[in-house]
Coordinates of C-alpha atoms and ligand atoms in Angstrom, one line a residue:
Chain A
M21 CA -26.2 -22.0 49.1
E22 CA -29.6 -22.8 50.6
W23 CA -30.6 -19.2 50.5
F24 CA -29.6 -19.2 46.9
L25 CA -31.6 -22.2 46.1
A26 CA -34.7 -20.8 47.8
N27 CA -34.3 -17.4 46.0
S28 CA -32.7 -18.3 42.8
A29 CA -35.8 -17.1 40.8
E30 CA -35.3 -13.8 42.3
V31 CA -31.5 -13.8 41.8
F32 CA -32.2 -14.8 38.3
S33 CA -34.5 -12.2 37.5
L34 CA -32.3 -9.6 39.1
A35 CA -29.5 -10.7 36.9
G36 CA -31.6 -10.5 33.9
Q37 CA -32.5 -6.8 34.8
H38 CA -28.8 -6.4 35.7
L39 CA -27.6 -7.6 32.1
V40 CA -30.2 -5.5 30.2
L41 CA -29.2 -2.3 32.3
A42 CA -25.5 -3.1 31.3
I43 CA -25.9 -4.2 27.7
L44 CA -28.3 -1.5 26.4
P45 CA -25.7 1.3 27.2
M46 CA -23.0 -0.6 25.3
I47 CA -25.2 -0.9 22.2
F48 CA -26.2 2.8 22.4
G49 CA -22.6 3.8 23.1
V50 CA -21.4 2.2 20.0
I51 CA -24.1 3.8 17.9
I52 CA -23.4 7.3 19.1
A53 CA -19.5 6.8 19.7
V54 CA -18.6 5.7 16.1
P55 CA -20.2 8.6 14.4
L56 CA -18.9 10.9 16.9
A57 CA -15.1 9.5 16.6
Q58 CA -15.6 9.8 12.6
L59 CA -16.7 13.3 13.1
G60 CA -13.6 14.0 15.3
R61 CA -11.5 12.9 12.3
Q62 CA -12.9 15.8 10.1
N63 CA -10.3 18.4 11.4
R64 CA -8.2 19.2 14.5
G65 CA -10.7 21.5 15.9
L66 CA -13.7 19.0 16.1
R67 CA -11.0 16.3 17.2
S68 CA -10.2 18.1 20.4
V69 CA -13.8 19.0 21.2
V70 CA -14.9 15.5 20.9
L71 CA -11.7 14.3 22.9
T72 CA -12.1 16.8 25.6
G73 CA -15.8 16.7 25.7
S74 CA -15.6 12.8 26.3
S75 CA -12.9 12.9 28.8
L76 CA -15.0 15.5 30.8
L77 CA -18.3 13.3 30.7
Y78 CA -16.2 10.3 32.2
T79 CA -15.3 12.4 35.2
I80 CA -18.8 12.9 36.4
P81 CA -19.5 10.8 39.4
S82 CA -22.0 8.0 38.6
L83 CA -24.3 8.4 41.6
A84 CA -24.5 12.1 41.0
L85 CA -25.5 11.4 37.3
F86 CA -28.1 9.0 38.4
I87 CA -29.6 11.8 40.6
I88 CA -29.4 14.8 38.3
L89 CA -30.5 12.8 35.1
P90 CA -34.3 12.5 36.1
T91 CA -34.5 16.5 36.4
I92 CA -32.8 16.8 33.2
L93 CA -34.7 13.9 31.4
G94 CA -38.0 14.6 33.4
T95 CA -38.1 11.0 34.4
R96 CA -38.8 9.5 37.8
I97 CA -35.8 8.8 39.8
L98 CA -36.9 5.1 39.8
D99 CA -36.8 5.0 36.1
P100 CA -34.4 2.4 34.8
V101 CA -34.0 4.8 31.6
N102 CA -31.8 7.1 34.1
V103 CA -29.4 4.3 34.5
V104 CA -29.4 3.6 30.6
V105 CA -28.6 7.1 29.8
A106 CA -25.9 7.5 32.6
L107 CA -24.1 4.3 31.5
T108 CA -24.4 5.3 27.8
I109 CA -22.7 8.6 28.6
Y110 CA -19.7 6.8 30.2
A111 CA -19.5 4.0 27.3
V112 CA -19.5 6.9 24.6
A113 CA -16.7 8.6 26.6
L114 CA -14.6 5.5 26.5
L115 CA -15.5 4.4 23.1
V116 CA -15.0 7.7 21.3
R117 CA -11.5 7.7 22.3
A118 CA -11.1 4.1 21.5
A119 CA -12.7 4.4 18.1
L120 CA -10.7 7.5 17.2
D121 CA -7.6 5.7 17.8
A122 CA -8.7 2.7 15.9
F123 CA -9.5 4.9 12.9
D124 CA -6.2 6.5 13.1
S125 CA -4.4 3.4 13.1
V126 CA -5.9 2.3 9.9
D127 CA -2.8 2.2 7.5
E128 CA -2.8 5.5 5.3
D129 CA -1.6 3.5 2.2
L130 CA -4.5 1.2 2.5
R131 CA -7.0 4.3 2.7
Q132 CA -5.3 5.8 -0.3
S133 CA -5.5 2.6 -2.3
A134 CA -9.1 2.4 -1.4
V135 CA -9.6 6.0 -2.7
A136 CA -7.7 5.1 -5.9
M137 CA -9.8 1.9 -6.5
G138 CA -12.9 4.3 -6.5
F139 CA -14.6 3.7 -3.0
K140 CA -16.8 6.5 -2.1
P141 CA -16.4 7.8 1.5
F142 CA -19.1 6.1 3.1
A143 CA -18.5 2.7 1.5
R144 CA -14.9 3.1 2.5
F145 CA -15.8 3.7 6.1
M146 CA -18.1 0.8 6.2
Q147 CA -15.8 -1.6 4.3
I148 CA -12.5 -0.6 5.6
D149 CA -12.1 1.7 8.4
L150 CA -15.0 0.1 10.4
P151 CA -13.9 -3.5 10.1
L152 CA -10.3 -2.9 10.7
S153 CA -11.1 -1.0 13.8
L154 CA -13.2 -3.9 15.4
P155 CA -10.0 -5.4 17.3
V156 CA -9.7 -1.9 19.2
L157 CA -13.4 -1.3 19.4
F158 CA -13.8 -4.7 21.1
A159 CA -11.1 -4.0 23.6
G160 CA -12.9 -0.9 24.5
L161 CA -16.2 -2.7 24.7
R162 CA -14.6 -5.2 27.1
V163 CA -13.6 -2.6 29.5
V164 CA -17.0 -0.9 29.1
S165 CA -18.8 -4.1 29.8
V166 CA -16.9 -4.7 33.1
S167 CA -17.4 -1.0 34.1
N168 CA -21.0 -1.0 33.2
I169 CA -21.8 -4.5 35.1
S170 CA -20.3 -2.9 38.3
L171 CA -21.8 0.6 37.8
V172 CA -25.3 -0.9 37.5
S173 CA -25.1 -2.1 41.1
V174 CA -24.8 1.7 42.3
A175 CA -28.2 2.2 40.7
A176 CA -29.5 -0.3 43.5
L177 CA -28.9 2.4 46.1
L178 CA -31.8 4.3 44.3
G179 CA -33.9 1.1 44.3
I180 CA -33.5 0.2 40.7
G181 CA -33.7 -3.4 40.2
N182 CA -30.5 -5.2 39.7
L183 CA -28.1 -7.6 41.5
G184 CA -26.9 -4.7 43.5
M185 CA -29.9 -5.0 45.5
L186 CA -28.6 -8.1 47.1
F187 CA -26.0 -5.8 48.5
T188 CA -28.3 -3.3 49.8
S189 CA -30.6 -5.6 51.4
G190 CA -28.2 -7.9 52.5
L191 CA -26.3 -5.0 54.4
Q192 CA -29.5 -3.8 55.8
R193 CA -30.4 -7.1 57.2
D194 CA -26.9 -7.9 58.1
F195 CA -27.2 -11.1 56.1
V196 CA -23.7 -11.9 54.7
T197 CA -24.9 -14.7 52.5
E198 CA -27.0 -12.6 50.3
V199 CA -24.0 -10.1 49.8
V200 CA -21.8 -13.0 48.9
V201 CA -24.2 -14.4 46.5
G202 CA -24.5 -10.7 44.9
I203 CA -20.8 -10.6 44.4
I204 CA -20.6 -14.1 43.0
A205 CA -23.4 -13.3 40.6
I206 CA -22.0 -10.1 39.4
L207 CA -18.6 -11.6 38.9
I208 CA -20.2 -14.5 36.8
L209 CA -22.1 -11.9 34.9
A210 CA -19.0 -10.0 34.0
L211 CA -17.0 -13.1 33.1
L212 CA -20.0 -14.3 30.9
M213 CA -20.3 -10.8 29.1
D214 CA -16.5 -10.7 28.6
S215 CA -16.6 -14.2 26.9
I216 CA -19.4 -13.4 24.7
L217 CA -17.6 -10.3 23.7
V218 CA -14.3 -12.4 22.9
L219 CA -16.5 -14.9 21.0
L220 CA -18.1 -12.2 19.0
E221 CA -14.8 -10.6 18.1
R222 CA -13.2 -13.8 17.0
L223 CA -16.4 -14.2 14.8
L224 CA -16.0 -10.9 13.3
T225 CA -12.4 -10.6 12.8
P226 CA -11.2 -13.9 11.4
W227 CA -8.4 -12.2 9.6
T228 CA -6.6 -11.4 12.7
R229 CA -5.9 -15.0 13.6
A230 CA -4.8 -15.9 10.2
A231 CA -2.2 -13.2 10.5
A232 CA -1.0 -14.4 13.9
A233 CA -1.0 -18.0 12.8
S234 CA 1.1 -17.3 9.7
G235 CA 3.7 -15.6 12.1
A236 CA 3.5 -12.6 9.8
G237 CA 1.6 -10.7 12.7
T238 CA 0.1 -7.5 12.2
D239 CA 3.2 -5.5 11.8
A240 CA 3.9 -6.6 8.4
G241 CA 2.3 -3.5 7.0
T242 CA -1.2 -5.0 6.9
G243 CA -2.7 -1.8 8.0
Q244 CA -4.3 -3.5 10.9
A245 CA -5.6 -1.5 13.9
K246 CA -3.8 -2.9 16.9
P247 CA -5.5 -3.5 20.1
G248 CA -2.6 -2.2 21.9
T249 CA -3.6 1.2 21.0
A250 CA -6.9 0.9 23.0
A251 CA -4.8 0.5 26.3
A252 CA -3.6 4.0 26.0
A253 CA -7.2 5.1 24.9
L254 CA -8.7 3.5 28.0
R255 CA -6.3 4.9 30.4
L256 CA -8.8 7.3 32.0
S257 CA -9.1 7.7 35.4
R258 CA -12.2 8.3 37.3
P259 CA -11.8 7.9 40.8
E260 CA -15.2 6.6 41.8
A261 CA -15.6 4.2 39.1
G262 CA -17.4 1.2 40.1
G263 CA -16.6 1.8 43.9
G264 CA -20.0 3.3 44.9
T265 CA -21.4 0.2 46.5
A266 CA -19.4 0.4 49.6
Chain B
M10 CA 3.6 7.6 -34.3
A11 CA 1.4 6.4 -31.5
E12 CA -1.9 7.5 -30.5
A13 CA -2.2 9.9 -27.3
M14 CA -4.3 8.3 -24.3
I15 CA -3.4 10.8 -21.5
E16 CA -2.4 14.4 -22.0
F17 CA -1.3 16.9 -19.7
Q18 CA -1.7 20.5 -20.8
N19 CA 0.3 23.0 -18.9
V20 CA -0.7 21.2 -15.5
T21 CA 0.7 22.8 -12.3
K22 CA 0.2 21.7 -8.7
Q23 CA 1.1 23.9 -5.8
Y24 CA 0.3 22.2 -2.5
Q25 CA -0.5 24.7 0.4
G26 CA 2.5 27.0 1.3
G27 CA 5.1 25.3 -0.9
Q28 CA 6.9 25.7 -4.1
A29 CA 5.2 24.0 -7.2
A30 CA 5.2 20.2 -7.0
V31 CA 4.5 20.1 -10.6
D32 CA 5.2 23.0 -12.6
G33 CA 3.5 23.5 -16.1
L34 CA 3.7 19.9 -17.1
T35 CA 2.7 19.2 -20.7
M36 CA 3.1 16.0 -22.1
S37 CA 1.3 13.2 -24.1
I38 CA 1.3 9.6 -23.0
D39 CA 1.1 7.1 -25.7
K40 CA -1.8 4.6 -25.9
G41 CA -1.1 0.9 -25.3
A42 CA 2.5 1.7 -24.0
I43 CA 4.5 1.9 -20.9
T44 CA 5.5 5.3 -20.0
V45 CA 7.9 5.7 -16.9
F46 CA 8.2 8.8 -14.7
V47 CA 11.6 8.8 -13.2
G48 CA 13.4 11.3 -11.2
P49 CA 14.9 12.0 -7.7
S50 CA 12.9 11.9 -4.6
G51 CA 10.3 14.8 -4.3
C52 CA 10.3 15.9 -7.9
G53 CA 6.7 15.4 -8.3
K54 CA 6.3 12.0 -9.9
T55 CA 3.5 10.7 -7.5
T56 CA 1.9 14.0 -7.8
S57 CA 1.8 13.9 -11.5
L58 CA 0.6 10.4 -11.4
R59 CA -2.1 11.0 -8.8
M60 CA -3.6 13.9 -10.9
I61 CA -4.4 11.5 -13.5
N62 CA -7.1 9.7 -11.4
R63 CA -7.8 12.9 -9.3
M64 CA -6.4 11.7 -6.1
V65 CA -4.7 15.1 -6.6
E66 CA -6.5 18.0 -8.2
P67 CA -4.3 20.3 -10.2
T68 CA -4.0 23.9 -9.2
S69 CA -4.2 24.8 -12.9
G70 CA -4.3 23.1 -16.2
V71 CA -6.1 20.4 -17.9
I72 CA -5.6 16.5 -18.2
T73 CA -7.5 14.5 -20.7
V74 CA -7.8 10.7 -21.0
G75 CA -8.9 9.2 -24.3
G76 CA -9.7 13.0 -25.2
A77 CA -12.0 13.8 -22.4
D78 CA -11.2 16.0 -19.4
I79 CA -11.0 14.0 -16.5
T80 CA -13.3 16.4 -14.4
S81 CA -16.1 15.4 -16.9
V82 CA -16.8 12.3 -14.8
P83 CA -17.2 11.8 -11.0
A84 CA -14.0 11.0 -9.5
P85 CA -14.9 7.5 -8.1
Q86 CA -16.0 6.5 -11.6
L87 CA -13.0 7.7 -13.2
R88 CA -10.8 5.9 -10.8
R89 CA -12.5 2.8 -11.5
S90 CA -11.4 2.9 -15.1
M91 CA -7.8 3.0 -14.0
G92 CA -6.1 0.3 -12.2
Y93 CA -3.7 1.7 -9.4
V94 CA -0.8 -0.2 -7.8
M95 CA 1.6 1.3 -5.2
Q96 CA 4.6 0.4 -3.3
S97 CA 3.0 -1.1 -0.3
S98 CA 0.3 -3.4 -1.7
G99 CA -2.4 -1.6 -0.1
L100 CA -4.4 -4.7 0.2
M101 CA -7.2 -4.9 2.6
P102 CA -5.8 -7.3 5.4
H103 CA -9.5 -8.4 6.5
R104 CA -10.3 -9.8 3.2
S105 CA -9.3 -12.9 1.3
V106 CA -6.8 -12.5 -1.5
L107 CA -9.8 -13.2 -4.2
D108 CA -12.0 -10.8 -2.4
N109 CA -9.2 -8.2 -2.7
I110 CA -8.9 -8.8 -6.3
A111 CA -12.7 -8.8 -6.9
T112 CA -13.0 -5.3 -5.2
V113 CA -13.4 -3.0 -8.2
P114 CA -15.8 -5.3 -10.1
R115 CA -17.9 -5.4 -6.8
L116 CA -18.0 -1.7 -6.7
N117 CA -19.2 -1.7 -10.1
G118 CA -22.1 -3.8 -9.2
V119 CA -20.7 -7.1 -10.6
S120 CA -22.1 -10.0 -8.5
K121 CA -20.1 -11.6 -5.8
A122 CA -19.9 -15.1 -7.7
D123 CA -18.8 -13.4 -11.0
A124 CA -16.3 -11.2 -9.5
R125 CA -14.7 -14.0 -7.6
K126 CA -14.6 -16.1 -10.8
R127 CA -12.9 -13.2 -12.5
A128 CA -10.5 -12.9 -9.5
Q129 CA -9.7 -16.7 -9.9
E130 CA -8.8 -16.2 -13.5
L131 CA -6.6 -13.3 -12.6
L132 CA -4.5 -15.2 -10.0
D133 CA -3.5 -17.4 -12.8
V134 CA -2.7 -14.3 -15.0
V135 CA -0.4 -13.0 -12.5
G136 CA 1.4 -16.3 -12.0
L137 CA -0.2 -17.1 -8.7
A138 CA -1.4 -20.6 -7.6
S139 CA -5.2 -20.5 -7.3
S140 CA -4.9 -22.0 -3.7
L141 CA -3.5 -18.7 -2.6
G142 CA -7.1 -17.2 -3.3
K143 CA -8.4 -18.1 0.1
R144 CA -5.8 -16.6 2.3
Y145 CA -5.3 -13.4 3.6
P146 CA -2.8 -11.0 2.4
S147 CA -0.7 -11.1 5.5
Q148 CA -0.2 -14.8 4.5
L149 CA 1.6 -13.8 1.5
S150 CA 5.1 -12.9 0.7
G151 CA 5.9 -9.2 -0.4
G152 CA 6.2 -10.5 -4.0
Q153 CA 3.1 -12.3 -3.8
Q154 CA 1.3 -9.3 -2.3
Q155 CA 2.5 -7.1 -5.2
R156 CA 1.2 -9.6 -7.8
V157 CA -2.0 -9.7 -6.1
G158 CA -2.0 -5.8 -6.4
V159 CA -1.3 -6.2 -9.9
A160 CA -4.4 -8.7 -10.3
R161 CA -6.5 -6.3 -8.3
A162 CA -5.6 -3.4 -10.6
L163 CA -6.3 -5.6 -13.6
A164 CA -9.6 -7.0 -12.3
A165 CA -12.2 -4.6 -14.1
D166 CA -10.0 -4.6 -17.2
P167 CA -9.4 -0.9 -17.2
P168 CA -7.5 0.5 -20.1
V169 CA -5.1 2.7 -17.9
L170 CA -2.8 1.2 -15.1
L171 CA -1.2 3.5 -12.7
M172 CA 1.7 1.9 -11.0
D173 CA 3.7 4.0 -8.3
E174 CA 6.9 2.3 -7.5
P175 CA 5.1 -1.1 -7.3
F176 CA 8.3 -2.9 -7.3
S177 CA 10.5 -0.8 -5.0
A178 CA 9.8 -2.8 -1.7
V179 CA 10.8 -6.1 -2.9
D180 CA 14.3 -7.6 -3.1
P181 CA 16.1 -7.2 -6.3
V182 CA 15.7 -10.8 -7.6
V183 CA 11.9 -10.8 -7.1
R184 CA 11.9 -7.3 -8.6
D185 CA 13.6 -8.6 -11.8
E186 CA 11.2 -11.3 -12.0
L187 CA 8.1 -9.0 -11.5
Q188 CA 9.5 -6.6 -14.2
Q189 CA 9.8 -9.3 -16.7
E190 CA 6.3 -10.5 -15.7
L191 CA 4.8 -7.1 -16.2
L192 CA 6.3 -7.0 -19.7
R193 CA 5.0 -10.4 -20.5
L194 CA 1.5 -9.2 -19.3
Q195 CA 1.7 -6.0 -21.3
R196 CA 2.5 -7.9 -24.5
D197 CA -1.1 -9.7 -24.2
L198 CA -2.9 -6.7 -22.7
A199 CA -1.3 -3.6 -24.1
K200 CA -2.8 -1.4 -21.4
T201 CA -1.7 2.1 -21.2
I202 CA 0.6 2.0 -18.3
V203 CA 2.2 5.1 -16.4
F204 CA 4.9 3.6 -14.2
V205 CA 6.7 5.6 -11.5
T206 CA 10.1 4.8 -10.2
H207 CA 13.3 6.4 -9.0
D208 CA 15.4 3.8 -10.5
I209 CA 16.7 4.6 -13.9
D210 CA 17.6 0.9 -14.7
E211 CA 14.0 0.0 -13.9
A212 CA 12.8 2.8 -16.1
T213 CA 15.1 1.7 -19.1
V214 CA 13.8 -2.0 -18.7
L215 CA 10.3 -1.2 -18.7
G216 CA 9.8 2.1 -20.6
D217 CA 8.7 2.5 -24.0
K218 CA 9.1 6.1 -23.2
V219 CA 10.8 7.6 -20.2
A220 CA 10.1 10.9 -18.6
V221 CA 12.9 12.2 -16.5
F222 CA 11.5 14.7 -13.9
G223 CA 13.7 17.4 -12.6
L224 CA 13.6 19.1 -9.1
G225 CA 10.8 21.5 -8.9
G226 CA 8.5 19.3 -10.9
K227 CA 10.1 20.3 -14.3
L228 CA 10.1 17.8 -17.2
A229 CA 13.9 17.4 -18.1
Q230 CA 13.7 15.1 -20.9
Y231 CA 11.1 12.8 -22.3
A232 CA 12.1 10.1 -25.0
A233 CA 12.7 6.6 -25.6
P234 CA 15.2 5.1 -23.0
E235 CA 17.9 4.5 -25.4
E236 CA 17.9 8.3 -26.5
I237 CA 18.0 9.3 -22.9
L238 CA 21.0 7.1 -22.2
R239 CA 22.8 8.1 -25.5
A240 CA 22.0 11.8 -25.7
P241 CA 21.0 13.1 -22.3
A242 CA 19.1 16.5 -22.7
N243 CA 21.2 18.3 -20.3
D244 CA 23.8 18.0 -17.2
F245 CA 20.9 17.0 -14.8
V246 CA 19.7 14.2 -16.9
A247 CA 23.1 13.0 -17.7
S248 CA 24.2 12.8 -14.0
F249 CA 20.8 11.1 -13.3
V250 CA 21.2 8.6 -15.7
G251 CA 24.8 8.1 -14.6
R252 CA 27.9 6.9 -16.6
D253 CA 27.2 3.3 -16.3
R254 CA 23.7 2.9 -15.3
G255 CA 20.7 2.1 -17.3
F256 CA 22.3 -0.9 -18.7
R257 CA 22.0 -3.5 -15.8
H258 CA 19.1 -5.2 -17.7
L259 CA 21.5 -6.0 -20.7
G260 CA 23.2 -8.3 -18.4
F261 CA 20.4 -10.6 -18.9
S262 CA 20.1 -10.3 -22.8
P263 CA 21.9 -12.4 -25.4
S264 CA 24.2 -10.6 -27.6
D265 CA 23.3 -13.0 -30.7
G266 CA 22.3 -10.0 -32.8
V267 CA 25.6 -8.2 -32.7
T268 CA 27.7 -8.4 -36.0
I269 CA 31.4 -9.4 -35.4
H270 CA 33.4 -7.8 -38.2
P271 CA 36.6 -9.5 -39.3
V272 CA 39.6 -7.9 -38.2
R273 CA 43.4 -7.8 -39.4
P274 CA 45.3 -7.5 -36.3
V275 CA 49.1 -6.8 -36.3
T276 CA 51.9 -7.9 -33.8
P277 CA 54.1 -5.4 -32.2
E278 CA 56.9 -6.5 -34.8
Q279 CA 54.5 -5.8 -37.8
L280 CA 53.4 -2.6 -36.4
R281 CA 56.9 -1.2 -35.8
Q282 CA 57.8 -2.2 -39.6
E283 CA 54.6 -0.6 -41.1
G284 CA 54.6 2.5 -38.8
S285 CA 51.5 4.5 -38.0
S286 CA 48.6 4.8 -40.4
G287 CA 45.4 6.7 -40.4
D288 CA 43.2 4.1 -38.5
W289 CA 43.3 2.5 -35.2
R290 CA 45.1 -1.0 -35.3
L291 CA 44.5 -3.9 -33.1
V292 CA 47.7 -5.3 -31.7
V293 CA 47.9 -8.9 -30.7
D294 CA 50.7 -11.3 -29.5
D295 CA 51.9 -14.2 -31.4
A296 CA 49.2 -16.4 -30.1
L297 CA 46.7 -13.7 -31.4
R298 CA 45.6 -12.6 -28.0
P299 CA 44.8 -8.9 -27.9
L300 CA 47.5 -6.6 -26.4
G301 CA 45.9 -3.0 -27.1
W302 CA 45.4 -0.6 -29.7
A303 CA 47.8 1.4 -31.7
G304 CA 46.3 4.9 -32.2
P305 CA 46.2 6.7 -35.7
G306 CA 49.1 9.1 -36.6
P307 CA 51.1 10.5 -39.2
A308 CA 52.2 7.9 -41.7
G309 CA 55.5 6.5 -40.8
A310 CA 55.7 7.9 -37.3
E311 CA 56.5 5.8 -34.3
P312 CA 53.2 4.2 -33.3
V313 CA 51.9 4.6 -29.8
M314 CA 50.1 1.7 -28.2
V315 CA 47.1 2.4 -26.0
A316 CA 45.7 -0.4 -23.6
G317 CA 42.7 -2.0 -24.9
G318 CA 39.3 -2.0 -23.2
S319 CA 37.3 -4.9 -21.9
L320 CA 37.0 -8.2 -24.1
F321 CA 33.9 -9.5 -25.6
R322 CA 33.7 -13.3 -25.5
K323 CA 31.2 -14.8 -28.4
G324 CA 27.9 -15.6 -26.5
D325 CA 28.4 -13.2 -23.8
T326 CA 25.5 -10.9 -22.7
L327 CA 24.7 -7.6 -24.4
R328 CA 26.0 -5.8 -21.4
R329 CA 29.6 -7.2 -22.0
A330 CA 29.2 -6.4 -25.8
L331 CA 28.4 -2.7 -24.8
D332 CA 31.1 -2.6 -22.1
A333 CA 33.7 -3.9 -24.8
A334 CA 32.7 -1.4 -27.4
L335 CA 32.4 1.6 -25.1
S336 CA 35.6 0.9 -23.1
S337 CA 37.6 0.4 -26.2
P338 CA 39.7 3.6 -27.4
S339 CA 38.7 2.9 -31.0
G340 CA 35.0 2.8 -30.7
F341 CA 35.4 -1.1 -31.6
G342 CA 35.1 -3.7 -28.9
V343 CA 37.5 -6.9 -29.6
A344 CA 35.6 -10.1 -29.6
V345 CA 37.7 -13.2 -28.5
D346 CA 37.1 -16.8 -29.1
D347 CA 37.3 -19.4 -26.4
D348 CA 40.9 -19.5 -26.4
G349 CA 41.2 -15.7 -25.9
R350 CA 42.3 -15.1 -29.7
A351 CA 41.1 -12.0 -31.4
A352 CA 38.2 -13.0 -33.4
G353 CA 36.6 -9.8 -34.7
L354 CA 35.4 -6.5 -33.8
I355 CA 32.0 -5.0 -32.6
A356 CA 30.8 -1.4 -33.3
A357 CA 29.4 0.6 -30.4
A358 CA 26.7 2.0 -32.8
E359 CA 25.7 -1.4 -33.7
V360 CA 25.5 -2.6 -30.2
L361 CA 23.1 0.2 -29.4
A362 CA 21.0 -0.6 -32.4
V363 CA 20.7 -4.3 -31.2
I364 CA 19.7 -3.0 -27.8
E365 CA 17.0 -1.0 -29.2
S366 CA 15.6 -3.6 -31.4
D367 CA 15.9 -6.1 -28.4
R368 CA 13.7 -3.8 -26.3
N369 CA 11.1 -3.5 -29.2
I370 CA 10.9 -6.9 -29.4
R371 CA 10.4 -7.4 -25.5
H372 CA 7.7 -4.6 -25.7
G373 CA 5.9 -6.3 -28.6
G374 CA 6.6 -3.5 -30.8
L375 CA 8.0 -3.5 -34.3
Ligands
ATP428 N1 0.0 16.4 0.4 C1 1.0 17.1 0.4 N2 1.1 18.2 0.9 C2 2.1 19.1 0.8 N3 3.2 18.9 0.2 C3 3.2 17.9 -0.7 C4 2.1 16.7 -0.5 N4 2.3 15.7 -1.2 C5 3.7 16.0 -1.8 N5 4.1 17.1 -1.5 C6 5.3 17.7 -1.9 O1 5.1 17.9 -3.4 C7 6.7 17.5 -3.9 C8 6.5 16.4 -4.7 O2 5.9 15.3 -4.2 P1 5.8 13.9 -4.7 O3 5.2 12.9 -3.8 O4 5.0 14.0 -6.0 O5 7.3 13.3 -5.1 P2 7.8 12.0 -5.7 O6 8.7 12.4 -6.9 O7 6.8 11.0 -5.9 O8 9.0 11.6 -4.6 P3 9.3 10.3 -4.2 O9 10.2 9.5 -5.1 O10 10.0 10.5 -2.9 O11 8.0 9.4 -4.0 C9 7.5 17.3 -2.5 O12 8.4 18.4 -2.4 C10 6.5 16.9 -1.6 O13 7.1 17.3 -0.4
MG429 MG1 6.5 9.1 -5.0

């Protein structure tokens, strides 16, 4: 505790860097994954390319990615851009699948009625497919958020500033307090991010609660994308995910 | 008679690798009237309907609306000039009832405030409390959702309404209610409505004209509902219409317009004395209660008595009047008074005429 008080400025600054490194890839991930998923809906061929591609990306070990990326991107090994790009790749891999599932789960009758009302394709996507996919997308984002926050610490091995540095330096100096503070800080960060996402989702999808409150639920043919489908989408396994700090 | 609004000219739709879903359809749909497409499942009703707003493009043939080929305007623009209601309400679950209704005006560039104001009015038009406007669709009953669907289809005041089994998913009581409501609306609005159903009862209740589709997307008969019931064009139509079907709605109609003709009944005694004649004779007991009919036969021959049909009590519904007339061997239904005494006869042809004019009144015609 004393150590934390003495070094709180340092810890907060590391936490800030950690957060930036974790959040940026989430934003880029959504921006890239949503159009990719939409592309995957055009036909069967594209769909399997998109899905297989994203699954493959997810299997690349993170440390390897952090090391390979600089040579591909021409960046220095210490450049935080590497971390952002690497985590964006994982985020895309996860979110493409979630988004595809979410779009698929939008009721076909609803889509037909939108066509019948004279929606053009882009307006239909923005006003119907996308908002109705939000619950599933948010479920995906919450997984990405936790995974990103833990993965960012791997980058500390390369000396890129974040809370993971508390582990590396703590271990080097055999100073347990620092490691513990690092773990707690990362936990708090993950919880914080998760709460923000939950809050954001509640703000953006008020109708889901109305449905639940009325007891009608989302099964009453309302065409609502169900978060349950995200669970299936997220059942990807990457043996090394988040475990690189040991 | 009526002016044509929608015309199919030799329209065929062939989906990939199947036989034709709609085969050489040529028909003209009257302006300001309800035209019902009816037929068994898979006979191409939905396909025909969706070709009108270009959700399905014909393989060949031309469709015109108001005289203009529908391919002459961009599809989204065409669709906004036609309300569309389908079986599942197709409402957007993430938008309030008001915003759902306001959809098409909003797409047409009407301001949010104006569109909502119009939506609020429409709630009233379709018989929904204005307080429901703020709710989400999932907070409404199935019947209420269908009403919202109708309001939404009416929002941009399109001249044409396309309705694909809009009332099939609600329970029978609500369905009757919605049907009557649609007829009431139509009296004020006089839209050109194309209504798809596989229920012949619904078709006869709603339709000014009924198009019976046969398998393979062929138009089997296209006529006023009474004509289809009275004179099915072929065996297919006859079996589809069914013997007793199509008259369910008469169960709700009063029979005031049916004339009761005076009758001179005979007792079995009198009948034996008088012998057969060239006419059907109504036979009653001493208390004037009907016993049956004596068939016509050679003068003086031993009369044969046939059991009579169902009885018609004054004040009964049209349905009972028709039953009585059709079930009687003589072609005349027997009307009885409250004590069950024979009071007169009703003629099948006249009952049918009343049914027809009754329908015309309900539809605001004549
Ligand atoms: N998108 C499609 N692709 C291929 N075949 C189709 C498609 N839509 C309909 N069909 C076929 O075309 C035929 C007519 O279908 P349609 O939906 O028009 O029938 P319907 O009369 O509306 O039937 P229902 O009463 O069951 O709704 C059916 O044999 C159906 O299988
Ligand atoms: Mg159909």
